[in-house]
PDB file of C-alpha atoms in Angstrom:
ATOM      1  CA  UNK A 275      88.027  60.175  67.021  1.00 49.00           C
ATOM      2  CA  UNK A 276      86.976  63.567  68.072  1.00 52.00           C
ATOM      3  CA  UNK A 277      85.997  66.232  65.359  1.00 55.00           C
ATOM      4  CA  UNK A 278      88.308  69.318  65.332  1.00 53.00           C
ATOM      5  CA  UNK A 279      84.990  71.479  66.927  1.00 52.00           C
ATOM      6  CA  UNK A 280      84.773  69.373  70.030  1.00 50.00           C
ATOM      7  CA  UNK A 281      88.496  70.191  71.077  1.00 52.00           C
ATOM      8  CA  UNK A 282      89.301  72.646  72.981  1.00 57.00           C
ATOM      9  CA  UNK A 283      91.632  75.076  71.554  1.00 53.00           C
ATOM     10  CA  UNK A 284      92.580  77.214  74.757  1.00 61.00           C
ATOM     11  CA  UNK A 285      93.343  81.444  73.665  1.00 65.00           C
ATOM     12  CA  UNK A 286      95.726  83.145  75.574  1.00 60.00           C
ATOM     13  CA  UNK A 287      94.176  86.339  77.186  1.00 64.00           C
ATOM     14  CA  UNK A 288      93.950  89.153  75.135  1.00 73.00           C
ATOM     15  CA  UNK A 289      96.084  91.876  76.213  1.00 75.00           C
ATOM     16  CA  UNK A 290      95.997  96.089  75.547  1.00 83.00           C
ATOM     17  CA  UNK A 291      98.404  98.782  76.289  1.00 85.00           C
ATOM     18  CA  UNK A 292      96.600 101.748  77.031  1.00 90.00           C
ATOM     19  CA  UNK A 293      97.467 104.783  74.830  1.00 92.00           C
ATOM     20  CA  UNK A 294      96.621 107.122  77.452  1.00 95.00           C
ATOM     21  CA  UNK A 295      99.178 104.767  80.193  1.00 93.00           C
ATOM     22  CA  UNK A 296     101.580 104.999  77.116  1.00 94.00           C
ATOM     23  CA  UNK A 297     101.252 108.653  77.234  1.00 96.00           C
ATOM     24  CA  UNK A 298     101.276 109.708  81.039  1.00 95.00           C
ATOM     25  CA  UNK A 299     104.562 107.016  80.959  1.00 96.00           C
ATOM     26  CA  UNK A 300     106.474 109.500  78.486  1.00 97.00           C
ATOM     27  CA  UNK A 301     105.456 112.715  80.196  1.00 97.00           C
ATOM     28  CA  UNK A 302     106.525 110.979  83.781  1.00 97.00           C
ATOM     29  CA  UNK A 303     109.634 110.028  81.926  1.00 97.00           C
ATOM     30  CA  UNK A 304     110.197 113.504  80.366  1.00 97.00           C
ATOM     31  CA  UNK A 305     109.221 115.008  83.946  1.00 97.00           C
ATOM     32  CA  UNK A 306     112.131 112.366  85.748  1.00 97.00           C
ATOM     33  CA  UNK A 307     114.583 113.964  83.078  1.00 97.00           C
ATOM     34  CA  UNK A 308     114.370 117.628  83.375  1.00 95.00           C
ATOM     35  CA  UNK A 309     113.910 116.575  87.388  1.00 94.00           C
ATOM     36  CA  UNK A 310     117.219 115.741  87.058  1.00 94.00           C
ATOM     37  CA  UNK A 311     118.414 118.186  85.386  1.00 92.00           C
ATOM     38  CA  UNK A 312     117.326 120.882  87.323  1.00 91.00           C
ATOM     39  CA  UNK A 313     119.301 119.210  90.448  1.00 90.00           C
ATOM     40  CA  UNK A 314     122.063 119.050  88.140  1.00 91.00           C
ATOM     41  CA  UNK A 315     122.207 122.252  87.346  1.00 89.00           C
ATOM     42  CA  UNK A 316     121.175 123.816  91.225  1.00 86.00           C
ATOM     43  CA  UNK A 317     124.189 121.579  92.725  1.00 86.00           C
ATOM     44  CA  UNK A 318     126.989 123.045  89.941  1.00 89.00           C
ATOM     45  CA  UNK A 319     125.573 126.364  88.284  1.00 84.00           C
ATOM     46  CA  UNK A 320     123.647 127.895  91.393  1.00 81.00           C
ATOM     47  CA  UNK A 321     120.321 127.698  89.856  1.00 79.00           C
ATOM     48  CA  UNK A 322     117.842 125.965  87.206  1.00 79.00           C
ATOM     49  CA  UNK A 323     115.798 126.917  84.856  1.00 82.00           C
ATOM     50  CA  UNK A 324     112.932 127.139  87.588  1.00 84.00           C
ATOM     51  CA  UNK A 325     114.715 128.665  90.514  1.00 80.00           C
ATOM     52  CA  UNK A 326     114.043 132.127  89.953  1.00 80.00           C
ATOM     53  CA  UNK A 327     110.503 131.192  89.673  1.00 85.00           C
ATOM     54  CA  UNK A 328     110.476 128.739  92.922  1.00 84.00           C
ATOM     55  CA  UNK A 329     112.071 129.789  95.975  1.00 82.00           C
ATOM     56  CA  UNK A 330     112.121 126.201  97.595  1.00 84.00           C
ATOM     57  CA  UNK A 331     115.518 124.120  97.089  1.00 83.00           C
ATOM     58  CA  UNK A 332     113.382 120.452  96.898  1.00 88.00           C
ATOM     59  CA  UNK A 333     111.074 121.342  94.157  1.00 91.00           C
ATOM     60  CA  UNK A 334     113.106 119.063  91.936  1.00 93.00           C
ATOM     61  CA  UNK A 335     112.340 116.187  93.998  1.00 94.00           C
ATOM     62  CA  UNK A 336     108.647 117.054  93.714  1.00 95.00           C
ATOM     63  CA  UNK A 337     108.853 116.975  90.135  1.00 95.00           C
ATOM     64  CA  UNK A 338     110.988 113.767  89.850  1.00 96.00           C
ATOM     65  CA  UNK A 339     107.942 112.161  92.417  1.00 97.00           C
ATOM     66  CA  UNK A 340     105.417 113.346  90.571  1.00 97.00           C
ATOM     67  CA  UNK A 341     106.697 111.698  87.136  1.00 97.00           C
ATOM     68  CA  UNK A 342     107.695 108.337  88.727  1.00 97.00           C
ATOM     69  CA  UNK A 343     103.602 108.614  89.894  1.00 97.00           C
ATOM     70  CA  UNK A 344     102.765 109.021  86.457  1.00 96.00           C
ATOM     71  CA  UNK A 345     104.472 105.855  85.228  1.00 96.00           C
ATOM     72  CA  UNK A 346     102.835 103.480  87.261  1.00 96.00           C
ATOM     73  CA  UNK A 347      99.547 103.161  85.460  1.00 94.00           C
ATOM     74  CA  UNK A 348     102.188 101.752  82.707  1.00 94.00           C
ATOM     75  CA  UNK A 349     104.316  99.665  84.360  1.00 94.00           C
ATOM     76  CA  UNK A 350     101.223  97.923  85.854  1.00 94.00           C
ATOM     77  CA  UNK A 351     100.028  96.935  82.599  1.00 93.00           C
ATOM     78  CA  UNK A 352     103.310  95.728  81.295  1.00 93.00           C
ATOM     79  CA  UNK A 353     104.017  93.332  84.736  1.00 93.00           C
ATOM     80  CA  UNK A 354     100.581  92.465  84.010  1.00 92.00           C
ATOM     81  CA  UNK A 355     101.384  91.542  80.629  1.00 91.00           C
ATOM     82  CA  UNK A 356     104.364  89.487  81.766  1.00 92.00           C
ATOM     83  CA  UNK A 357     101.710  87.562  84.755  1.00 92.00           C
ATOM     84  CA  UNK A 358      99.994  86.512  81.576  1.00 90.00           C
ATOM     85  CA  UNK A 359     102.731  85.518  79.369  1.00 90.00           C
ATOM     86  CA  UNK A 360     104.022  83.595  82.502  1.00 92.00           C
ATOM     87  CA  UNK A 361     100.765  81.464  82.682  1.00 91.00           C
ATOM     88  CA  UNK A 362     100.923  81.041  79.329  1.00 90.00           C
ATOM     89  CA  UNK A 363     103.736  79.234  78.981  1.00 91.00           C
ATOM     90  CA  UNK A 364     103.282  77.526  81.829  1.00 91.00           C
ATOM     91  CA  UNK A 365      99.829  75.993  80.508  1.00 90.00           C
ATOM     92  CA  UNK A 366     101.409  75.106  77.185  1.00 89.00           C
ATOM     93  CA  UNK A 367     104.328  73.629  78.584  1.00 88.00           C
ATOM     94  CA  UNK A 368     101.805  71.545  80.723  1.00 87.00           C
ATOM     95  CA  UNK A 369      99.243  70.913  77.525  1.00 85.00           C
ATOM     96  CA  UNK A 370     103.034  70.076  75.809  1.00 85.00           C
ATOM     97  CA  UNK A 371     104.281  67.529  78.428  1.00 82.00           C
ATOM     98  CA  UNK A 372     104.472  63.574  76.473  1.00 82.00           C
ATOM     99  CA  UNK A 373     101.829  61.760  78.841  1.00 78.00           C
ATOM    100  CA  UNK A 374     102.607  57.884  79.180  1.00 76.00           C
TER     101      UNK A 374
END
């Protein structure tokens, strides 16, 4: 018999969300949302809350570029998240398979 130190008892990797990711994922989500407003409101009022302030007709698409940038440091973490869940399950359904 083996004593319970000398098995091994395999963690799964420890995983963090950033808070500052978190952060920079709401303000790229806030920045997609009034982005699309402001094309909302140039295509069927004339003008957004920015136009008398910014001559150029794309800046919305600037601003909608600029907050899908600032969600990516997010979404990395979560697919990476997901990589490790993946493997996870993977290794316990192996460690789980009945061997004959």
């Amino acid at each position: 018999m083996t004593q319970p130190s000398e098995q091994k008892v395999q963690q799964p990797e420890v995983f963090k969300l950033s808070p500052i990711a978190l952060l920079l994922d709401i303000i790229g989500m806030a920045l997609v949302v009034f982005a699309g407003y402001e094309i909302y409101m140039n295509n069927e009022q004339g003008g957004g809350l920015l136009m008398n302030a910014i001559s150029w007709p794309y800046y919305p698409w600037v601003i909608m570029v600029a907050g899908v940038l600032l969600m990516i440091p997010f979404h990395k973490q979560i697919f990476k998240a997901y990589r490790i869940v993946k493997q996870y399950k993977k290794e316990q359904a192996k460690a789980d398979r009945p061997r004959f």
